[in-house]
Short mmCIF file of the C-alpha atoms (twelve columns), coordinates in Angstrom:
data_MODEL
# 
_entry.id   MODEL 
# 
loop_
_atom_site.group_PDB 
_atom_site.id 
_atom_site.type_symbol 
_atom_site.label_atom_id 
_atom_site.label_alt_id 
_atom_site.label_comp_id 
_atom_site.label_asym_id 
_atom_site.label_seq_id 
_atom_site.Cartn_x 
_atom_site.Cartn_y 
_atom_site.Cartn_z 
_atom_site.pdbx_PDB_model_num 
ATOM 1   C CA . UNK A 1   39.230 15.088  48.153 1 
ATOM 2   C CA . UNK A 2   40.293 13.730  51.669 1 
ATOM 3   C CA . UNK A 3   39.101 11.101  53.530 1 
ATOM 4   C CA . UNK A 4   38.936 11.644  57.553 1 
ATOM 5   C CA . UNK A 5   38.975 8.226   58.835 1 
ATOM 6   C CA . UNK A 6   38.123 9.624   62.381 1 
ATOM 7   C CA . UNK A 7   34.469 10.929  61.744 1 
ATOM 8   C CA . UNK A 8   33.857 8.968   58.169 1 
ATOM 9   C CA . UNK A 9   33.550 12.037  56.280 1 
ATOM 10  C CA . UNK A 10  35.184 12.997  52.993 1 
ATOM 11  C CA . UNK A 11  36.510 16.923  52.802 1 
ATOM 12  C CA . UNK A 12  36.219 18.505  49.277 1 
ATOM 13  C CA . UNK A 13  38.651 21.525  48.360 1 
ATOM 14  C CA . UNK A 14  38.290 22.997  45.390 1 
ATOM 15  C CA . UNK A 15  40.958 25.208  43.268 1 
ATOM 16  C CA . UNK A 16  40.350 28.978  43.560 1 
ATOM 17  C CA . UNK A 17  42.527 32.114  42.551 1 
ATOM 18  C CA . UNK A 18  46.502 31.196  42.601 1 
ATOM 19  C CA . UNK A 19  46.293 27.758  42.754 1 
ATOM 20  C CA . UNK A 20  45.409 28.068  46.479 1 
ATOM 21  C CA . UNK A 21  42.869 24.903  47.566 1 
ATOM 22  C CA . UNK A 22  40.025 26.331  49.551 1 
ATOM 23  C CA . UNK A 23  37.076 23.537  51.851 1 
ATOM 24  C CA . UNK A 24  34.168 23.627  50.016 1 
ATOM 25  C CA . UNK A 25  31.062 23.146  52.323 1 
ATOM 26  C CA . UNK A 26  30.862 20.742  55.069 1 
ATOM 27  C CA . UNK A 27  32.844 17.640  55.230 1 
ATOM 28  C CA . UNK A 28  30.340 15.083  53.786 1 
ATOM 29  C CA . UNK A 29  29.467 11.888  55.465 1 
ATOM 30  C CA . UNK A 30  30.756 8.971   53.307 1 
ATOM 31  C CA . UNK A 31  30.502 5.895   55.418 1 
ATOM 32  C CA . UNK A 32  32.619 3.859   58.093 1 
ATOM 33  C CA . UNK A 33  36.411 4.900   58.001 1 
ATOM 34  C CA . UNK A 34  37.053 6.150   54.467 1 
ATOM 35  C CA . UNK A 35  40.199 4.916   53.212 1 
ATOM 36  C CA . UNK A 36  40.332 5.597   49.437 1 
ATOM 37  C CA . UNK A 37  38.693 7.747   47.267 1 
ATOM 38  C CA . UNK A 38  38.388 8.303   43.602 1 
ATOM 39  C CA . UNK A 39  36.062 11.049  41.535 1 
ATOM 40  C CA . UNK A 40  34.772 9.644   38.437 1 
ATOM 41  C CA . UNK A 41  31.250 10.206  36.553 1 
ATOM 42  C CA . UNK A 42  29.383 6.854   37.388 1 
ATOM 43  C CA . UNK A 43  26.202 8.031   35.825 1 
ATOM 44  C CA . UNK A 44  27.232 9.642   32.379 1 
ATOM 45  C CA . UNK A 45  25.448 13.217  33.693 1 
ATOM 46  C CA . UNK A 46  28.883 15.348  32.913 1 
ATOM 47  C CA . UNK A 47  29.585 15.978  36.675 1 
ATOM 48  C CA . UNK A 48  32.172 13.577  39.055 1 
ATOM 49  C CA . UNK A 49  30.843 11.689  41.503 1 
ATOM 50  C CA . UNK A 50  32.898 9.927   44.423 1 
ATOM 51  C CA . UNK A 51  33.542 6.185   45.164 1 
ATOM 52  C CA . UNK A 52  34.733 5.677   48.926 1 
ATOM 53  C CA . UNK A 53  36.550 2.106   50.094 1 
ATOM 54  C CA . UNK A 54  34.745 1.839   53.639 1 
ATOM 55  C CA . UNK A 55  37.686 0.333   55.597 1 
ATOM 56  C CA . UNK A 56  36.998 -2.347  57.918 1 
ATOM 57  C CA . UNK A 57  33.949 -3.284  55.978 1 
ATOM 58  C CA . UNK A 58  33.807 -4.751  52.404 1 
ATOM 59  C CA . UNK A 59  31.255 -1.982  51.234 1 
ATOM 60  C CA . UNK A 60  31.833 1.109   49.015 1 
ATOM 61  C CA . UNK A 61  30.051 4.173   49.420 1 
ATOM 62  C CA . UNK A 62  28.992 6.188   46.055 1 
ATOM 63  C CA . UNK A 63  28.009 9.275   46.713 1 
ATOM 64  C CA . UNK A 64  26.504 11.124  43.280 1 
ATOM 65  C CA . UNK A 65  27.063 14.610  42.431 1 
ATOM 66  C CA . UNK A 66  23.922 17.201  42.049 1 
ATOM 67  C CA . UNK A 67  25.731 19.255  39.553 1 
ATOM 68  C CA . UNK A 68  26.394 22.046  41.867 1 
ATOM 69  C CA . UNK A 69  28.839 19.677  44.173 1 
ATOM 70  C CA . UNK A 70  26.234 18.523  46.227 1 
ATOM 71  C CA . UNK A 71  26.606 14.894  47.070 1 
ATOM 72  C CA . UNK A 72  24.023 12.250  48.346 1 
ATOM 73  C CA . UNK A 73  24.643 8.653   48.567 1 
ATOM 74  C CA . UNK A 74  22.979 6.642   45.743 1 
ATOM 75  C CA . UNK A 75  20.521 4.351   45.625 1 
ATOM 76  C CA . UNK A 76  21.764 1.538   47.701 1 
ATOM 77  C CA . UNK A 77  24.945 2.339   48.988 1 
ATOM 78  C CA . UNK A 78  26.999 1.396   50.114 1 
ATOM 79  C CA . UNK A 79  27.339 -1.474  48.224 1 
ATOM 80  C CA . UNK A 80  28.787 -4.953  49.181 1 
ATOM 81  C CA . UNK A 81  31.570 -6.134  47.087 1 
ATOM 82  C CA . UNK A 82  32.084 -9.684  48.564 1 
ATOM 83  C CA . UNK A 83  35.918 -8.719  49.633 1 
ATOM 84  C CA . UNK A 84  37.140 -10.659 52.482 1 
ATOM 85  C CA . UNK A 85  37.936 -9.565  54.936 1 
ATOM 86  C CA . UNK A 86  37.617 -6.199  53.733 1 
ATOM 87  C CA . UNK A 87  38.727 -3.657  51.351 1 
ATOM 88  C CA . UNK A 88  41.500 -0.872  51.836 1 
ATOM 89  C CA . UNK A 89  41.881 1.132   48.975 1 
ATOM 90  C CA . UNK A 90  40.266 0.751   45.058 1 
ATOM 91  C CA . UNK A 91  40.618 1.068   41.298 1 
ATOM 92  C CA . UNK A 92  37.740 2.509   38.945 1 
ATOM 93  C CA . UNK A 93  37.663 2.836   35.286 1 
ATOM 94  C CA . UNK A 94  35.892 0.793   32.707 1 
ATOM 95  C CA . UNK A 95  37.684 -2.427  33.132 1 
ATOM 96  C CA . UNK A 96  35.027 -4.388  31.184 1 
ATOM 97  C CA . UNK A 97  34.805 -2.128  28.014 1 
ATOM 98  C CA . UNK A 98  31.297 -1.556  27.657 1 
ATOM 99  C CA . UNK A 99  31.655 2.468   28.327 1 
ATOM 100 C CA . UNK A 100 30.457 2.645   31.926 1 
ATOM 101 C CA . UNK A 101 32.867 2.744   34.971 1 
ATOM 102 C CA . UNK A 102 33.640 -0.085  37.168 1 
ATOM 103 C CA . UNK A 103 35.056 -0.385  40.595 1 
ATOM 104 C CA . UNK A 104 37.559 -3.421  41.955 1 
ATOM 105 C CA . UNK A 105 38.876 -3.450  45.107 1 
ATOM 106 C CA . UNK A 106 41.243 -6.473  46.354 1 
ATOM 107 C CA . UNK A 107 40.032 -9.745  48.226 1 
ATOM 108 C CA . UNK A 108 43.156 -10.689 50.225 1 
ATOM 109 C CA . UNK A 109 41.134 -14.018 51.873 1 
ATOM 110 C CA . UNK A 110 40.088 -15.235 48.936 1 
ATOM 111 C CA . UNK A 111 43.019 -14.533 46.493 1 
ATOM 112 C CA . UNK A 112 40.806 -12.654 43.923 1 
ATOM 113 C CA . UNK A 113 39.720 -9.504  43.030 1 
ATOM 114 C CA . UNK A 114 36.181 -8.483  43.237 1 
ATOM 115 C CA . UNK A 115 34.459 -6.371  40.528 1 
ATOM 116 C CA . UNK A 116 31.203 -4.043  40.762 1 
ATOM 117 C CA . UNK A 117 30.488 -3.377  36.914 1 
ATOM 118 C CA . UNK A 118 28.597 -0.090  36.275 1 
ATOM 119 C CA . UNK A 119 25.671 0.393   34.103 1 
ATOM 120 C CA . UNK A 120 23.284 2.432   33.413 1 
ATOM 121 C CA . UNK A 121 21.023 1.586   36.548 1 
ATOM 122 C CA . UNK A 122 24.094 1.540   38.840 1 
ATOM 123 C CA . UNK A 123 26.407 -1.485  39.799 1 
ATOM 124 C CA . UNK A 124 25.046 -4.830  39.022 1 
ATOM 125 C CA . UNK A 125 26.252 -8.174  41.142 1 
ATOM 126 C CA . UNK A 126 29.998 -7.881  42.072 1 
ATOM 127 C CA . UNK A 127 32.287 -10.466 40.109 1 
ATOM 128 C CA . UNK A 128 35.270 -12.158 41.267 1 
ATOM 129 C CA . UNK A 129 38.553 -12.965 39.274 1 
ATOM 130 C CA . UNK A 130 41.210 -15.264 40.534 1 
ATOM 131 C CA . UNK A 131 44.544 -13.996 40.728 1 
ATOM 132 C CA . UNK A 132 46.636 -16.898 41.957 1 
ATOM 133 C CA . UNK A 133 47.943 -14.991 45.084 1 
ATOM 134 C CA . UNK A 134 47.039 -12.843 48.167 1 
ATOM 135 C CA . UNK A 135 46.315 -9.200  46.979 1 
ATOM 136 C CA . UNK A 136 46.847 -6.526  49.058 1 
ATOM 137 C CA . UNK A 137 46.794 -3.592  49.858 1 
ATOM 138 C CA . UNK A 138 45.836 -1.193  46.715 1 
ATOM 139 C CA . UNK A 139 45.216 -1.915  43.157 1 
ATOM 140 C CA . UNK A 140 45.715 0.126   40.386 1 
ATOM 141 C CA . UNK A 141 44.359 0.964   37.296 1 
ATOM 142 C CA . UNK A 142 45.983 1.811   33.333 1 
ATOM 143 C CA . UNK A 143 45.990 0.465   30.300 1 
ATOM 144 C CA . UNK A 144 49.385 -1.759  30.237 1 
ATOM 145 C CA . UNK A 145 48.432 -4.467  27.403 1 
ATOM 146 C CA . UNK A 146 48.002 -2.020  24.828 1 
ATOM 147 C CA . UNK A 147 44.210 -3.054  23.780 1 
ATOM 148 C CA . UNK A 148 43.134 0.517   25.000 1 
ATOM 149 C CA . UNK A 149 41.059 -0.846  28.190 1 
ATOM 150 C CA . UNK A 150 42.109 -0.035  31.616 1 
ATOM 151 C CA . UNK A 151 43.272 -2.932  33.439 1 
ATOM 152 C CA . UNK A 152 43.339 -3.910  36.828 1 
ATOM 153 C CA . UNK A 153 46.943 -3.926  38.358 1 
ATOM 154 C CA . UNK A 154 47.028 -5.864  41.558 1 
ATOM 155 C CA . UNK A 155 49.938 -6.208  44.168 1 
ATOM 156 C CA . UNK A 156 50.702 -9.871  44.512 1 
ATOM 157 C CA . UNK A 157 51.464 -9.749  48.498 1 
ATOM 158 C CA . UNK A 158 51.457 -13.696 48.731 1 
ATOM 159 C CA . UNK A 159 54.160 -14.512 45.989 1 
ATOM 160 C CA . UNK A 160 56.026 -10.923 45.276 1 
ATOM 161 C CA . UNK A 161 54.450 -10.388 42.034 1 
ATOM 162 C CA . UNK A 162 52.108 -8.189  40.043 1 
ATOM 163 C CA . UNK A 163 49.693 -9.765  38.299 1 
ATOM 164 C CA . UNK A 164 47.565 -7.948  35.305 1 
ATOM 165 C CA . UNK A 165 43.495 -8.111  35.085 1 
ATOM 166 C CA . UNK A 166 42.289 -7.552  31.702 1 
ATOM 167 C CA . UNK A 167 39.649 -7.702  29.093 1 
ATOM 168 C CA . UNK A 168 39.763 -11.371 27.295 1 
ATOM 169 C CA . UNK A 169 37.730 -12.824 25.091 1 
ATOM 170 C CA . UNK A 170 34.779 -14.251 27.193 1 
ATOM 171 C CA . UNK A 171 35.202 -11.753 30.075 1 
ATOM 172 C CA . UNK A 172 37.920 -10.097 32.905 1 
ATOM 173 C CA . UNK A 173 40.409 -13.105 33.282 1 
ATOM 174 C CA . UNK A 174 44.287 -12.920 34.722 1 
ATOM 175 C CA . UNK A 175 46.834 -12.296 32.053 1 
ATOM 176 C CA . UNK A 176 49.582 -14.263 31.516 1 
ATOM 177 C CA . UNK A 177 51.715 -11.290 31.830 1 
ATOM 178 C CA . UNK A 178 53.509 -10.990 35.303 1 
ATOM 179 C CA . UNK A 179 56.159 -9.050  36.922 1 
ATOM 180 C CA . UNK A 180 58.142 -10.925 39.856 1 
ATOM 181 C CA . UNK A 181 59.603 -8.970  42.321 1 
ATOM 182 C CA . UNK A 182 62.240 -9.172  45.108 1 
ATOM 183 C CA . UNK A 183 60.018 -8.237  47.823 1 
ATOM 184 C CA . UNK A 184 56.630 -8.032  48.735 1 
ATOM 185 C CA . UNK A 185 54.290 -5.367  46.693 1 
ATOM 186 C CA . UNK A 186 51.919 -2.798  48.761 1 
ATOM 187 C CA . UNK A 187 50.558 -0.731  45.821 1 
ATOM 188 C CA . UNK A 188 50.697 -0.545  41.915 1 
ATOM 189 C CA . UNK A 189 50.417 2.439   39.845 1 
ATOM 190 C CA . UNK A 190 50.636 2.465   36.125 1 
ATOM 191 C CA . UNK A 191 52.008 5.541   33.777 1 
ATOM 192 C CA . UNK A 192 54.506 6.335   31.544 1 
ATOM 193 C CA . UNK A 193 57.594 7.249   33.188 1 
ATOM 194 C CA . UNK A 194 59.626 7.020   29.641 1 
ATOM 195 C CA . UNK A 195 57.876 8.576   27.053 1 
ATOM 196 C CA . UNK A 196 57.338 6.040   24.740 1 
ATOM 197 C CA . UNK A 197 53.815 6.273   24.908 1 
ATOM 198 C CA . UNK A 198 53.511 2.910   27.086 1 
ATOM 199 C CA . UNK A 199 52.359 2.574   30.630 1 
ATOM 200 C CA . UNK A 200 55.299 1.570   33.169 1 
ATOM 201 C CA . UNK A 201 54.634 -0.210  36.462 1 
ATOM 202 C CA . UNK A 202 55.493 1.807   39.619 1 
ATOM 203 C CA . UNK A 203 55.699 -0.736  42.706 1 
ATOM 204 C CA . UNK A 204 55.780 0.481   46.514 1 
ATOM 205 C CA . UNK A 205 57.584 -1.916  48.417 1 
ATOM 206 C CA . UNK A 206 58.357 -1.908  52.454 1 
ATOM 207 C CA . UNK A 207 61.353 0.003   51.122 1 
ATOM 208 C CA . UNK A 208 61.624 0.429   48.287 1 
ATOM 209 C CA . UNK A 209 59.812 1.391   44.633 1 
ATOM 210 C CA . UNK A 210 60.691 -0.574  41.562 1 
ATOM 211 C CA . UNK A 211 60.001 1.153   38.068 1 
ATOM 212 C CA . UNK A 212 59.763 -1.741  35.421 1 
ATOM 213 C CA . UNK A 213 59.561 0.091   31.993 1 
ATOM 214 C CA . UNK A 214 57.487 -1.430  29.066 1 
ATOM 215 C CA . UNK A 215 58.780 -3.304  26.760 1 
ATOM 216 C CA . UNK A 216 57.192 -5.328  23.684 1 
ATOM 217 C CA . UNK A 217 57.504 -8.377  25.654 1 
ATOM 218 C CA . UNK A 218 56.546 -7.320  28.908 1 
ATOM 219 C CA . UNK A 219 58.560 -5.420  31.978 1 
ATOM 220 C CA . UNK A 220 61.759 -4.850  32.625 1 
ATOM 221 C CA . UNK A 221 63.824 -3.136  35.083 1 
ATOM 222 C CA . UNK A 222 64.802 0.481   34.881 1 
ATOM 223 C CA . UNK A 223 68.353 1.511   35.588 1 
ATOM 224 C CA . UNK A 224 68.668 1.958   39.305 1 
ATOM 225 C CA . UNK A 225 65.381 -0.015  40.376 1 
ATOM 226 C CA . UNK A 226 65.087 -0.989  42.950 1 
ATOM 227 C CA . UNK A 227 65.150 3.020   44.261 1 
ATOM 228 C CA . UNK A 228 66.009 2.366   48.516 1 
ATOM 229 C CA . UNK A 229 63.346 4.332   50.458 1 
ATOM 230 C CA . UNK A 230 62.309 3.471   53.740 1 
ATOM 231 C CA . UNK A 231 58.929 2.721   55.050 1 
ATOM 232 C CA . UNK A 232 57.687 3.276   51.336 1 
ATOM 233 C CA . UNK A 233 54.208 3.734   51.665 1 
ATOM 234 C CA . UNK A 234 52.172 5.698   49.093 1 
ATOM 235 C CA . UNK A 235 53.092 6.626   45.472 1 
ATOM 236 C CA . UNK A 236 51.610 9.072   42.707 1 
ATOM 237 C CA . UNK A 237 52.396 10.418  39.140 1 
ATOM 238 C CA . UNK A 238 52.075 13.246  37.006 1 
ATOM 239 C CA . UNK A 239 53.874 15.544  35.240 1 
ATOM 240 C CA . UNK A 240 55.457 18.080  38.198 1 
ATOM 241 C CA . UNK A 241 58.011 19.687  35.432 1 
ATOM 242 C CA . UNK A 242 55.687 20.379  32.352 1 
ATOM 243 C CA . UNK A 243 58.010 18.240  30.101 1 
ATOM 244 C CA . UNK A 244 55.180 16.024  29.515 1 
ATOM 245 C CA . UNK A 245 56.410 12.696  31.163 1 
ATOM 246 C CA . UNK A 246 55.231 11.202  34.492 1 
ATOM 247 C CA . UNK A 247 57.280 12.060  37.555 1 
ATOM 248 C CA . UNK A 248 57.088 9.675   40.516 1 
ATOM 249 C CA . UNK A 249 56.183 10.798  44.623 1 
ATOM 250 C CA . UNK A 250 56.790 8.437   46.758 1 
ATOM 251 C CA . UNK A 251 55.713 8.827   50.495 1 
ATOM 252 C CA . UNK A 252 57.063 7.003   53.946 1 
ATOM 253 C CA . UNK A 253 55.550 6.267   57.041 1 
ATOM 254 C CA . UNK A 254 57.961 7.363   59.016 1 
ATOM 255 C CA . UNK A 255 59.812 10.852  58.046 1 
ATOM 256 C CA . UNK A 256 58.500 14.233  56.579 1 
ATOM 257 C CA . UNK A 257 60.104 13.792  53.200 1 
ATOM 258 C CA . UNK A 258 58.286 13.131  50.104 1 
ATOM 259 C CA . UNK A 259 61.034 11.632  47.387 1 
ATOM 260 C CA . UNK A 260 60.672 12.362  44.029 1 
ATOM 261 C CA . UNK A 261 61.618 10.324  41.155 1 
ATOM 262 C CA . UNK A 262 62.049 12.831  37.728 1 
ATOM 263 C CA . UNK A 263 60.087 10.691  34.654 1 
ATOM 264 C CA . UNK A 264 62.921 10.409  31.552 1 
ATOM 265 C CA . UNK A 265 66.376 10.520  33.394 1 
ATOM 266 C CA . UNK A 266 64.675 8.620   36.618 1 
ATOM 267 C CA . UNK A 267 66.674 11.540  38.883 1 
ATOM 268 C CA . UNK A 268 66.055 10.786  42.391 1 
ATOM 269 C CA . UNK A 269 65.336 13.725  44.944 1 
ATOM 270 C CA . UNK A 270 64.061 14.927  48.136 1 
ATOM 271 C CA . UNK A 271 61.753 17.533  49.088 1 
ATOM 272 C CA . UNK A 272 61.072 18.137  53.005 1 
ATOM 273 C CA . UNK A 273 56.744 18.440  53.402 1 
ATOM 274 C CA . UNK A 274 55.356 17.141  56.919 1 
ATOM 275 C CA . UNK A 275 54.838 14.498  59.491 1 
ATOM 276 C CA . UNK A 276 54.158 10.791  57.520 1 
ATOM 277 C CA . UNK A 277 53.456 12.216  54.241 1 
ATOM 278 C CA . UNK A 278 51.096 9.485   52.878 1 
ATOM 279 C CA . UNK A 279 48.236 11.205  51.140 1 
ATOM 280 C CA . UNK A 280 49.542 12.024  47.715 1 
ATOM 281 C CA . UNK A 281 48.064 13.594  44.578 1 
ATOM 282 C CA . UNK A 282 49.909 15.505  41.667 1 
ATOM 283 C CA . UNK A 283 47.173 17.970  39.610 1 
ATOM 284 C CA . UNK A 284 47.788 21.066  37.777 1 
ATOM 285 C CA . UNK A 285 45.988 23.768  40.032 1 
ATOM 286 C CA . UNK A 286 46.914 26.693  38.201 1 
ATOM 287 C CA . UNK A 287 46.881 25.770  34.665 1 
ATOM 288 C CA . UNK A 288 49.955 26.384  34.061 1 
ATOM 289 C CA . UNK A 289 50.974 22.650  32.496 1 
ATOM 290 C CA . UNK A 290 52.439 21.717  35.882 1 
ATOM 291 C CA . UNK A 291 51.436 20.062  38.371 1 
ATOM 292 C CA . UNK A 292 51.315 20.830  41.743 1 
ATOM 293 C CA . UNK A 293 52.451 18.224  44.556 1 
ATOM 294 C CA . UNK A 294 49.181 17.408  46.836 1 
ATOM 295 C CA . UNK A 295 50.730 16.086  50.389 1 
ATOM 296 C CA . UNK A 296 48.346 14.904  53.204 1 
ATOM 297 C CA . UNK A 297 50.413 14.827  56.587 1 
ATOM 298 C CA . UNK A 298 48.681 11.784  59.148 1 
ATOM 299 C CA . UNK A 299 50.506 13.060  61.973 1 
ATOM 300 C CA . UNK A 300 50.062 16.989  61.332 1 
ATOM 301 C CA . UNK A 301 46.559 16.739  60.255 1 
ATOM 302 C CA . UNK A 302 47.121 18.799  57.350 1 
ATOM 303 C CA . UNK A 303 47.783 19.515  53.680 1 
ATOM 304 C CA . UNK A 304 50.457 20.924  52.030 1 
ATOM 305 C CA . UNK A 305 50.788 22.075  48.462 1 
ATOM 306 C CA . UNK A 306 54.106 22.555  46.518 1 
ATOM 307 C CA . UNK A 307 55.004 23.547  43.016 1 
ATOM 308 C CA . UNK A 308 57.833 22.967  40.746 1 
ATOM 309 C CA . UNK A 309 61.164 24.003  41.381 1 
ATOM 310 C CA . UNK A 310 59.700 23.603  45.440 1 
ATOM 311 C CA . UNK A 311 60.334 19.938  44.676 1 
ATOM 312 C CA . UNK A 312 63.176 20.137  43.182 1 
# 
């Protein structure tokens, strides 16, 4: 998926023959200036369905899947999620533990997070949980206390931290777990960059991504974190190799070079894509136990795909 901020549509491609990415349809209307998306099955009917962050607003569009990848907003979206002033970018997964997915997004006015639990009937009233500090500008989402729940991870702009959201015993509540930082955090992602079977923090700074590794007592930092890259914007993972441990992307804002950072040894490298690569995905397209390197170019208006050893 791709969001086009200019019309407020999303743009679905779908894998064909090759590994090649093909459109599929007409871009489909997904509210006012799409800035994140995720593809999750809301409604437990087997099929993904998409979950938009309408920028400029504090809404989220859902838009449910026919089966046949046909999409139609559902009932009542898009939904409010109280965010103030408004939401850039989200987190889904089933933060709560009851089996349905949920969707947070960060409230940067009111130094909390605000939830939209899923259920059976949909999203019921959106919940807030205080985080002690400005979040912004994109959570993320993995499982980084070990209780097997997703939890939230959220960028602590207002005190360089990042602060944890989990499960506790009477409901989502900040953990006492923190990470302080150096600098301020943009974005969060959580995977495991070791291969010791525990989710590591990946942090995009102005620039610069930290990797603090898991460790039975928390975080720590990896050898050679803070990695130096300018105008750090946008990071994924996956496994781009087919060793079976997360590899980092990290995209800038300014440049046409998307850096890669090799899970296990934490090699750093360069691979040249296109103008202000700051879209980034990493699926395997081809099913070959790789994945392929997903790059959306702002300035180019386009998307590039590359496969390992192309980013080596």
């Amino acid at each position: 998926m791709v969001t086009n901020a200019g019309d407020n549509t999303v743009t679905l491609l779908v894998g064909v023959a090759g590994g090649r990415l093909e459109p599929l349809g007409s871009a489909i209307p997904s509210g006012n200036e799409p800035s994140d998306v995720d593809a999750i099955d809301l409604d437990h009917d087997g099929d993904v369905d998409l979950v938009v962050a309408n920028h400029e607003t504090s809404k989220i569009s859902v838009l449910l899947n026919d089966g046949n990848a046909r999409f139609r907003p559902a009932p009542g979206s898009p939904f409010e999620s109280g965010a103030r002033p408004h939401v850039h970018g989200l987190a889904t997964g089933d933060f709560n533990g009851d089996g349905w997915s949920d969707v947070a997004v960060e409230s940067a006015d009111t130094s909390e997070i605000r939830l939209l639990p899923g259920g059976p009937r949909g999203f019921t009233e959106p919940i807030s949980v205080a985080v002690g500090t400005m979040p912004y500008f994109r959570l993320g989402a993995a499982d980084v206390t070990g209780d097997g729940i997703p939890d939230v991870l959220v960028p602590g702009h207002g005190d360089n931290t990042v602060r944890i959201v989990h499960r506790g015993k009477s409901g989502l509540a900040m953990s006492s777990r923190k990470v302080r930082l150096s600098d301020k955090p943009w974005m969060v992602v959580g995977d495991d960059v070791s291969a010791d079977r525990r989710n590591d923090l990946i942090v995009v700074h102005s620039d610069a991504v930290s990797v603090w590794l898991a460790t039975s007592r928390g975080f720590s930092p990896s050898p050679g974190s803070p990695f130096r890259i300018a105008t750090a914007t946008e990071a994924a993972t996956g496994d781009l190799n087919g060793d079976g441990i997360a590899d980092v992307a990290i995209g800038p804002w300014d440049g046409n070079e998307v850096t890669i950072i090799e899970g296990g040894t934490l090699t750093v490298r360069k691979i040249r894509a296109c103008g202000r690569p700051i879209g980034l995905a990493i699926a395997d397209l081809d099913g070959d136990q790789r994945g392929e390197l997903l790059v959306a170019c702002a300035t180019e208006n386009k998307l590039v795909v590359l496969k390992w050893p192309e980013t080596k």
